[in-house]
Coordinates of C-alpha atoms in Angstrom, one line a residue:
M13 CA 148.5 -27.6 275.8
P14 CA 146.3 -28.3 272.7
V15 CA 145.0 -31.8 272.0
S16 CA 145.2 -33.3 268.5
P17 CA 141.9 -33.0 266.5
A18 CA 141.8 -36.7 265.9
R19 CA 142.1 -37.7 269.5
S20 CA 139.6 -35.0 270.6
A21 CA 137.1 -36.3 268.0
A22 CA 137.7 -39.9 269.1
L23 CA 137.0 -39.0 272.7
E24 CA 133.8 -37.2 271.8
I25 CA 132.5 -40.1 269.7
L26 CA 133.3 -42.8 272.2
L27 CA 131.5 -40.8 274.9
R28 CA 128.5 -40.4 272.7
V29 CA 128.5 -44.2 272.0
E30 CA 128.5 -44.9 275.7
K31 CA 126.0 -42.2 276.8
T32 CA 123.5 -42.3 274.0
G33 CA 123.8 -45.7 272.4
A34 CA 124.7 -44.1 269.1
Y35 CA 126.6 -46.2 266.5
A36 CA 130.3 -45.3 266.0
S37 CA 130.2 -46.2 262.3
E38 CA 127.5 -43.5 261.8
L39 CA 129.1 -40.9 264.0
L40 CA 132.4 -41.3 262.2
H41 CA 130.7 -40.3 258.9
S42 CA 128.6 -37.4 260.4
A43 CA 129.0 -33.8 259.3
R44 CA 130.5 -32.9 262.6
L45 CA 133.8 -34.5 261.4
N46 CA 134.0 -32.7 258.1
A47 CA 136.5 -30.2 259.4
L48 CA 139.0 -33.0 260.0
S49 CA 141.8 -33.5 257.5
T50 CA 141.9 -36.9 255.7
A51 CA 144.8 -38.0 257.9
D52 CA 143.0 -36.9 261.2
H53 CA 139.8 -38.5 260.1
G54 CA 141.6 -41.8 259.4
L55 CA 143.4 -41.6 262.8
A56 CA 140.1 -40.8 264.6
T57 CA 138.5 -43.8 262.9
E58 CA 141.3 -46.1 263.9
L59 CA 141.3 -45.0 267.5
V60 CA 137.5 -45.2 267.9
M61 CA 137.2 -48.6 266.3
G62 CA 140.3 -49.9 268.0
V63 CA 139.1 -49.0 271.4
L64 CA 135.7 -50.5 270.8
R65 CA 137.2 -53.7 269.4
W66 CA 139.6 -54.3 272.3
R67 CA 137.7 -52.6 275.1
S68 CA 137.7 -55.5 277.5
V69 CA 141.5 -56.1 277.0
L70 CA 142.2 -52.5 277.5
D71 CA 140.2 -52.5 280.7
E72 CA 142.2 -55.4 282.0
H73 CA 145.4 -53.6 281.5
I74 CA 144.0 -50.4 283.1
A75 CA 142.7 -52.3 286.1
A76 CA 146.0 -54.1 286.6
H77 CA 147.8 -50.8 287.0
S78 CA 145.2 -48.8 288.9
K79 CA 144.6 -48.6 292.6
S80 CA 140.9 -47.9 292.0
S81 CA 138.1 -50.0 290.5
L82 CA 137.2 -49.0 287.0
A83 CA 133.6 -48.6 288.2
K84 CA 134.7 -45.6 290.2
F85 CA 136.2 -43.7 287.2
D86 CA 134.2 -40.9 285.5
L87 CA 133.4 -42.0 282.0
E88 CA 135.6 -39.2 280.5
V89 CA 138.5 -40.4 282.5
L90 CA 138.0 -44.1 281.7
T91 CA 137.6 -43.3 278.0
A92 CA 140.8 -41.2 277.9
L93 CA 142.6 -44.1 279.6
R94 CA 141.3 -46.6 277.0
L95 CA 142.5 -44.3 274.2
G96 CA 145.9 -44.1 275.7
A97 CA 146.1 -47.8 276.5
Y98 CA 145.0 -48.7 273.0
Q99 CA 147.8 -46.6 271.5
L100 CA 150.4 -48.1 273.9
I101 CA 149.4 -51.7 273.3
F102 CA 148.4 -51.7 269.6
F103 CA 150.2 -48.8 267.9
D104 CA 153.9 -49.1 267.0
R105 CA 154.0 -45.8 265.1
V106 CA 152.9 -43.5 268.0
P107 CA 155.6 -42.6 270.5
K108 CA 154.7 -43.7 274.0
H109 CA 155.2 -40.3 275.5
A110 CA 152.8 -38.8 273.0
A111 CA 150.1 -41.4 273.7
V112 CA 150.4 -40.7 277.5
N113 CA 150.6 -36.9 277.2
E114 CA 147.7 -36.6 274.8
S115 CA 145.4 -38.7 277.1
V116 CA 146.4 -36.6 280.1
E117 CA 145.5 -33.5 278.1
L118 CA 142.2 -35.0 277.1
V119 CA 141.3 -35.5 280.7
K120 CA 142.1 -31.9 281.4
H121 CA 140.1 -30.6 278.5
A122 CA 137.2 -32.8 279.7
R123 CA 137.3 -30.8 283.0
K124 CA 138.6 -33.7 285.0
R125 CA 141.9 -32.1 285.8
S126 CA 142.1 -33.8 289.2
A127 CA 142.5 -37.2 287.5
A128 CA 145.4 -36.1 285.3
G129 CA 148.1 -37.4 287.6
M130 CA 146.4 -40.8 288.0
V131 CA 146.0 -41.1 284.2
N132 CA 149.6 -40.2 283.7
A133 CA 150.8 -42.8 286.3
V134 CA 148.5 -45.6 284.9
L135 CA 149.5 -45.1 281.3
R136 CA 153.2 -44.9 282.1
A137 CA 152.9 -48.2 284.0
I138 CA 151.1 -49.8 281.0
S139 CA 153.8 -48.5 278.6
Q140 CA 156.5 -50.3 280.5
S141 CA 154.6 -53.7 280.6
A142 CA 152.2 -53.9 277.7
P143 CA 153.0 -56.0 274.6
C144 CA 154.0 -54.1 271.6
V145 CA 151.8 -55.8 269.0
S146 CA 148.3 -57.1 269.0
E147 CA 149.3 -60.6 267.8
H148 CA 150.1 -61.5 271.4
I149 CA 146.5 -61.1 272.5
D150 CA 143.8 -63.7 272.1
S151 CA 140.9 -62.3 270.0
C152 CA 138.4 -64.3 272.0
A153 CA 139.3 -62.2 275.1
A154 CA 138.0 -59.1 273.4
H155 CA 134.5 -60.5 273.3
P156 CA 131.9 -61.0 276.1
E157 CA 132.4 -64.5 277.4
W158 CA 128.7 -65.4 276.9
L159 CA 128.9 -64.6 273.2
V160 CA 132.0 -66.7 272.6
K161 CA 130.4 -69.6 274.4
R162 CA 127.3 -69.3 272.2
W163 CA 129.3 -69.4 269.0
T164 CA 131.5 -72.3 270.0
E165 CA 128.5 -74.3 271.0
T166 CA 126.6 -73.5 267.7
Y167 CA 129.4 -73.6 265.2
G168 CA 132.3 -75.4 266.9
I169 CA 135.5 -74.3 268.7
E170 CA 137.6 -73.5 265.6
P171 CA 134.8 -71.6 263.7
G172 CA 134.2 -69.7 267.0
K173 CA 137.8 -68.6 267.1
E174 CA 137.7 -67.6 263.4
I175 CA 134.6 -65.4 264.1
C176 CA 136.5 -63.7 267.0
N177 CA 139.6 -63.2 264.8
Y178 CA 137.5 -61.7 262.0
D179 CA 135.8 -59.3 264.4
Q180 CA 139.1 -57.9 265.6
T181 CA 140.4 -57.2 262.0
P182 CA 139.3 -53.9 260.4
P183 CA 137.2 -55.1 257.4
R184 CA 137.8 -53.7 253.9
A185 CA 134.9 -52.0 252.2
A186 CA 133.0 -53.9 249.6
I187 CA 131.0 -52.2 246.8
R188 CA 128.7 -53.4 244.1
V189 CA 129.5 -52.1 240.6
T190 CA 127.5 -52.7 237.4
G191 CA 129.2 -50.3 235.0
R192 CA 132.9 -50.0 233.9
S193 CA 132.7 -46.2 233.9
V194 CA 132.3 -46.0 237.6
I195 CA 135.3 -48.3 238.2
E196 CA 137.5 -46.1 236.0
E197 CA 136.3 -43.0 237.8
L198 CA 137.1 -44.5 241.2
R199 CA 140.6 -45.5 239.9
Q200 CA 141.2 -41.9 238.8
D201 CA 140.3 -40.8 242.3
G202 CA 143.1 -43.0 243.7
I203 CA 140.9 -45.9 244.8
K204 CA 142.5 -49.3 244.3
L205 CA 140.1 -52.1 243.8
E206 CA 140.3 -55.9 243.7
P207 CA 137.7 -58.7 242.9
G208 CA 135.3 -59.7 245.6
G209 CA 135.4 -63.2 247.2
L210 CA 131.8 -64.2 246.7
L211 CA 130.3 -62.3 243.8
R212 CA 131.4 -61.3 240.3
S213 CA 129.8 -57.9 240.6
A214 CA 131.4 -57.1 244.0
L215 CA 134.7 -55.3 244.3
V216 CA 136.8 -54.7 247.5
V217 CA 138.6 -51.5 248.2
R218 CA 142.3 -52.4 248.7
D219 CA 143.5 -48.8 249.2
G220 CA 142.0 -45.3 249.4
D221 CA 139.0 -43.7 251.1
I222 CA 136.0 -44.3 248.9
T223 CA 133.8 -42.1 251.1
Q224 CA 135.7 -39.1 249.9
T225 CA 134.9 -39.8 246.2
K226 CA 132.3 -38.0 244.1
A227 CA 130.7 -41.3 243.1
F228 CA 130.1 -42.1 246.8
R229 CA 128.8 -38.7 247.6
E230 CA 126.3 -38.9 244.7
H231 CA 125.2 -42.3 245.8
R232 CA 126.3 -43.9 242.6
V233 CA 128.5 -46.3 244.7
L234 CA 127.4 -47.8 247.9
I235 CA 129.5 -49.6 250.5
Q236 CA 127.8 -53.0 251.1
D237 CA 129.2 -56.2 252.5
E238 CA 129.2 -59.1 250.0
G239 CA 127.0 -61.2 252.3
S240 CA 124.4 -58.5 252.2
Q241 CA 124.6 -58.3 248.5
L242 CA 124.1 -62.1 248.2
V243 CA 121.0 -61.9 250.4
A244 CA 119.5 -59.4 248.0
L245 CA 120.2 -61.5 245.0
L246 CA 118.3 -64.4 246.6
V247 CA 115.1 -62.5 246.0
G248 CA 115.2 -63.2 242.3
K249 CA 112.5 -62.1 239.9
G250 CA 108.9 -60.9 240.5
R251 CA 106.3 -58.5 239.1
R252 CA 105.5 -57.0 242.5
I253 CA 108.2 -57.0 245.3
L254 CA 108.0 -55.8 248.9
D255 CA 111.1 -55.0 251.0
C256 CA 109.7 -54.8 254.6
C257 CA 112.7 -53.4 256.5
A258 CA 114.4 -51.5 253.7
A259 CA 116.7 -48.9 255.2
P260 CA 119.5 -48.0 254.6
G261 CA 118.6 -49.3 251.1
G262 CA 121.5 -51.4 249.7
K263 CA 119.4 -54.5 249.3
T264 CA 116.4 -52.5 247.9
R265 CA 118.6 -51.1 245.2
I266 CA 119.9 -54.5 244.2
V267 CA 116.4 -55.9 244.1
A268 CA 115.3 -52.9 241.9
E269 CA 118.3 -53.4 239.6
Q270 CA 117.4 -57.0 239.1
N271 CA 113.8 -56.2 238.4
P272 CA 113.8 -53.0 236.3
D273 CA 110.2 -53.4 235.0
S274 CA 108.6 -54.4 238.3
T275 CA 106.9 -52.6 241.1
V276 CA 109.2 -52.4 244.2
V277 CA 107.7 -51.2 247.5
A278 CA 110.2 -50.3 250.2
L279 CA 109.0 -50.1 253.8
E280 CA 110.8 -48.4 256.6
L281 CA 109.6 -47.7 260.2
H282 CA 111.5 -44.5 260.9
P283 CA 110.7 -41.4 258.7
H284 CA 114.3 -40.1 258.9
R285 CA 115.6 -43.4 257.6
S286 CA 113.0 -43.3 254.9
K287 CA 114.4 -40.0 253.7
L288 CA 117.8 -41.5 253.5
L289 CA 116.4 -44.5 251.6
R290 CA 114.8 -42.2 249.0
K291 CA 118.2 -40.6 248.3
L292 CA 119.7 -44.0 247.5
V293 CA 117.0 -45.1 245.1
P294 CA 115.9 -41.9 243.2
N295 CA 116.4 -43.3 239.8
Y296 CA 114.9 -46.8 240.4
N297 CA 111.4 -48.1 240.3
V298 CA 111.0 -48.0 244.1
R299 CA 108.1 -46.6 246.1
V300 CA 109.2 -45.7 249.7
I301 CA 106.7 -45.9 252.5
A302 CA 107.3 -45.0 256.2
A303 CA 105.3 -47.6 258.1
D304 CA 105.5 -50.5 260.6
A305 CA 106.1 -53.8 258.9
R306 CA 104.0 -55.5 261.5
Q307 CA 101.0 -53.5 260.4
L308 CA 101.4 -53.3 256.6
P309 CA 99.4 -50.5 255.1
L310 CA 99.0 -52.3 251.8
A311 CA 96.2 -54.3 250.3
M312 CA 98.1 -55.8 247.3
K313 CA 99.9 -59.1 247.3
F314 CA 103.5 -59.5 246.2
D315 CA 105.4 -62.2 244.3
R316 CA 108.5 -61.7 246.4
V317 CA 108.8 -60.3 249.9
L318 CA 112.1 -59.6 251.5
V319 CA 112.2 -59.4 255.3
D320 CA 115.7 -58.3 256.4
A321 CA 114.7 -58.2 260.0
P322 CA 116.1 -56.0 262.8
C323 CA 118.4 -58.2 264.8
T324 CA 121.3 -58.2 267.3
G325 CA 123.8 -57.8 264.4
T326 CA 126.3 -60.2 265.9
G327 CA 127.4 -61.1 262.4
T328 CA 128.7 -57.6 261.8
L329 CA 130.9 -57.0 264.9
A330 CA 134.0 -56.3 262.7
R331 CA 132.2 -53.2 261.4
N332 CA 130.1 -52.4 264.5
P333 CA 132.2 -53.5 267.5
D334 CA 130.2 -51.3 269.9
I335 CA 127.3 -53.8 269.6
K336 CA 129.1 -56.4 271.6
W337 CA 129.4 -54.2 274.7
R338 CA 125.8 -53.0 274.8
L339 CA 124.2 -56.4 273.9
K340 CA 122.6 -58.5 276.6
G341 CA 121.5 -62.2 276.4
D342 CA 117.9 -61.2 276.8
D343 CA 118.1 -59.0 273.7
V344 CA 118.1 -62.2 271.5
H345 CA 114.8 -63.4 272.9
R346 CA 113.3 -59.9 272.8
L347 CA 114.1 -59.4 269.2
Q348 CA 112.9 -62.9 268.3
K349 CA 109.4 -61.8 269.3
Y350 CA 109.7 -58.8 267.0
Q351 CA 111.1 -60.8 264.2
V352 CA 108.2 -63.4 264.4
E353 CA 105.7 -60.6 264.2
I354 CA 107.3 -59.0 261.2
L355 CA 107.7 -62.3 259.3
S356 CA 104.2 -63.4 260.1
A357 CA 102.7 -60.1 258.8
A358 CA 104.9 -60.3 255.6
M359 CA 103.6 -63.8 254.8
N360 CA 100.1 -62.5 254.7
R361 CA 101.1 -60.2 251.8
V362 CA 102.5 -63.0 249.6
A363 CA 100.6 -63.8 246.4
S364 CA 99.7 -67.4 245.5
G365 CA 102.9 -69.3 244.9
G366 CA 105.1 -66.4 246.0
R367 CA 108.1 -66.4 248.2
V368 CA 109.4 -64.7 251.4
I369 CA 113.1 -64.3 251.9
Y370 CA 113.8 -63.9 255.6
S371 CA 117.3 -62.7 256.6
T372 CA 119.3 -61.3 259.4
C373 CA 122.9 -60.3 260.1
S374 CA 122.8 -62.3 263.3
L375 CA 124.8 -65.5 264.2
E376 CA 122.2 -66.5 266.8
P377 CA 119.9 -69.5 266.0
E378 CA 117.1 -67.9 268.1
E379 CA 116.9 -65.1 265.5
N380 CA 117.2 -67.3 262.5
E381 CA 116.2 -71.0 262.4
E382 CA 114.0 -70.7 265.5
V383 CA 112.1 -67.8 264.0
V384 CA 111.4 -69.7 260.8
D385 CA 110.3 -72.8 262.8
R386 CA 107.9 -70.7 264.9
V387 CA 106.3 -69.0 262.0
L388 CA 105.9 -72.1 259.9
S389 CA 104.2 -73.9 262.8
D390 CA 101.5 -71.2 262.5
N391 CA 101.5 -71.0 258.7
P392 CA 101.4 -74.5 257.3
S393 CA 100.7 -73.1 253.8
F394 CA 104.4 -72.2 253.5
L395 CA 107.4 -74.5 253.1
V396 CA 111.1 -74.0 253.3
T397 CA 112.8 -74.0 249.9
D398 CA 116.4 -75.1 249.9
C399 CA 118.7 -72.1 249.3
R400 CA 120.9 -74.4 247.3
D401 CA 118.6 -73.9 244.4
E402 CA 119.0 -70.1 244.4
L403 CA 122.8 -70.4 244.9
D404 CA 123.0 -72.8 242.0
R405 CA 121.0 -70.3 239.9
L406 CA 123.5 -67.6 240.8
K407 CA 126.4 -69.9 240.1
R408 CA 125.1 -70.8 236.6
A409 CA 124.5 -67.1 235.9
G410 CA 128.2 -66.4 236.7
E411 CA 127.3 -64.1 239.6
L412 CA 128.3 -66.4 242.5
I413 CA 132.0 -67.2 242.1
V414 CA 132.6 -69.4 245.2
D415 CA 133.7 -72.9 244.2
D416 CA 132.4 -74.6 247.4
V417 CA 128.7 -73.6 247.3
E418 CA 128.1 -76.2 250.1
S419 CA 130.1 -74.2 252.5
L420 CA 127.4 -71.4 252.3
L421 CA 124.7 -73.7 253.5
R422 CA 123.5 -74.8 256.9
G423 CA 120.7 -77.3 256.2
P424 CA 118.4 -75.6 253.7
F425 CA 119.5 -72.1 254.8
L426 CA 122.1 -69.6 253.7
R427 CA 124.7 -69.2 256.4
T428 CA 127.8 -67.1 256.0
I429 CA 130.3 -67.1 258.9
P430 CA 132.8 -64.3 259.4
G431 CA 136.3 -65.7 259.2
I432 CA 135.2 -68.7 257.3
H433 CA 133.7 -66.7 254.4
P434 CA 135.1 -63.3 253.2
C435 CA 132.1 -61.4 254.5
D436 CA 129.9 -60.6 257.5
G437 CA 127.7 -63.2 259.1
F438 CA 124.3 -63.5 257.3
F439 CA 121.4 -65.9 257.5
A440 CA 118.7 -66.3 254.9
A441 CA 115.7 -68.6 254.5
V442 CA 113.5 -68.9 251.4
L443 CA 109.8 -69.7 252.3
E444 CA 107.5 -70.6 249.4
G445 CA 103.7 -70.4 249.6
N446 CA 101.8 -73.4 248.5
A447 CA 99.6 -72.1 245.7
A448 CA 96.9 -74.7 246.4
R449 CA 96.6 -73.7 250.1
L450 CA 97.1 -70.0 250.1

């Protein structure tokens, strides 16, 4: 019996995520899925992201109706069970028998035919006992306990719950648009847009698949979270600007747009990501270099330096739910060392009186405030500048449309919180060099 293309693709992607550490969001937009119809691509996306968002909850239901420990299952079998359980618990448009039968066929096609009977029995038991809609399930239960504990201790119990709720809701795509002609083109392509929640130049896709439009394929429109756009706008103006960790290039492009007559240097460690970055900024004043930001191959100094550091990405779990299952507590401290090295190197390239904008998409203080504190202790010629000043500047310019600017601040730092703000979780600090001491 044939398996639906969408479910087959979903199984393949989930297995690659587990086996290779690849990111589901990237695999879902790879050329390997080009053969899928729009409907099948949409279903595959919903299945993959749904399983990753609710994996721990699905495993609880599977374990409750299985005679064997989940640790004893082959990965192909467990993944097929998760796909079936997700459809039974969270889908109300898929007939239960179809969800069960398709998962059984997936196991057979994966050459695990001996497990077909068990998969059938477990899923039929789940179909008789599982809740019909996701509203009955606590979002916090779909996160590693250690992460939820961190967030509630750092931000409070209610914000912690809001973060978890946001993570479990498929986020809508945000784009940045600077010309009316592109908006009209997207509307003609069937894309329905509405104003963003943070920025005047941001729009949110209410309906339609923007990745299938000509404007997206030609890189005239980029999908970029509003929090990410806001971080790029904090860079402000400068004659020479350095973006230390530039790929995939959304922030670089905004910086170049804001500084059309300036020199913008974009650094990226991995050559293949540098090639992607070049495709996104071909018509901008950007020089792309493949190099390690900790060992900057540059002699010149810069007025503005953006360090959008590699991080755990815990502020982006709504878009990247696979992160929460591969992340370990030690990763936070391992990355902190890397972040300190990058930021310290960047500060050595700042011109007299210049600024460094340090940012992450992490919710963890160790990657944010603690990195800033550590670096400043070794670089007394720099001081923290209150992000309120930059937010007020954007507010006066009509770019920032949030009424409560104070809510975007945590001390002198920018801090967006998923569920509290209409965007992913971003942190930013503005560090200014003391001209007299540099």
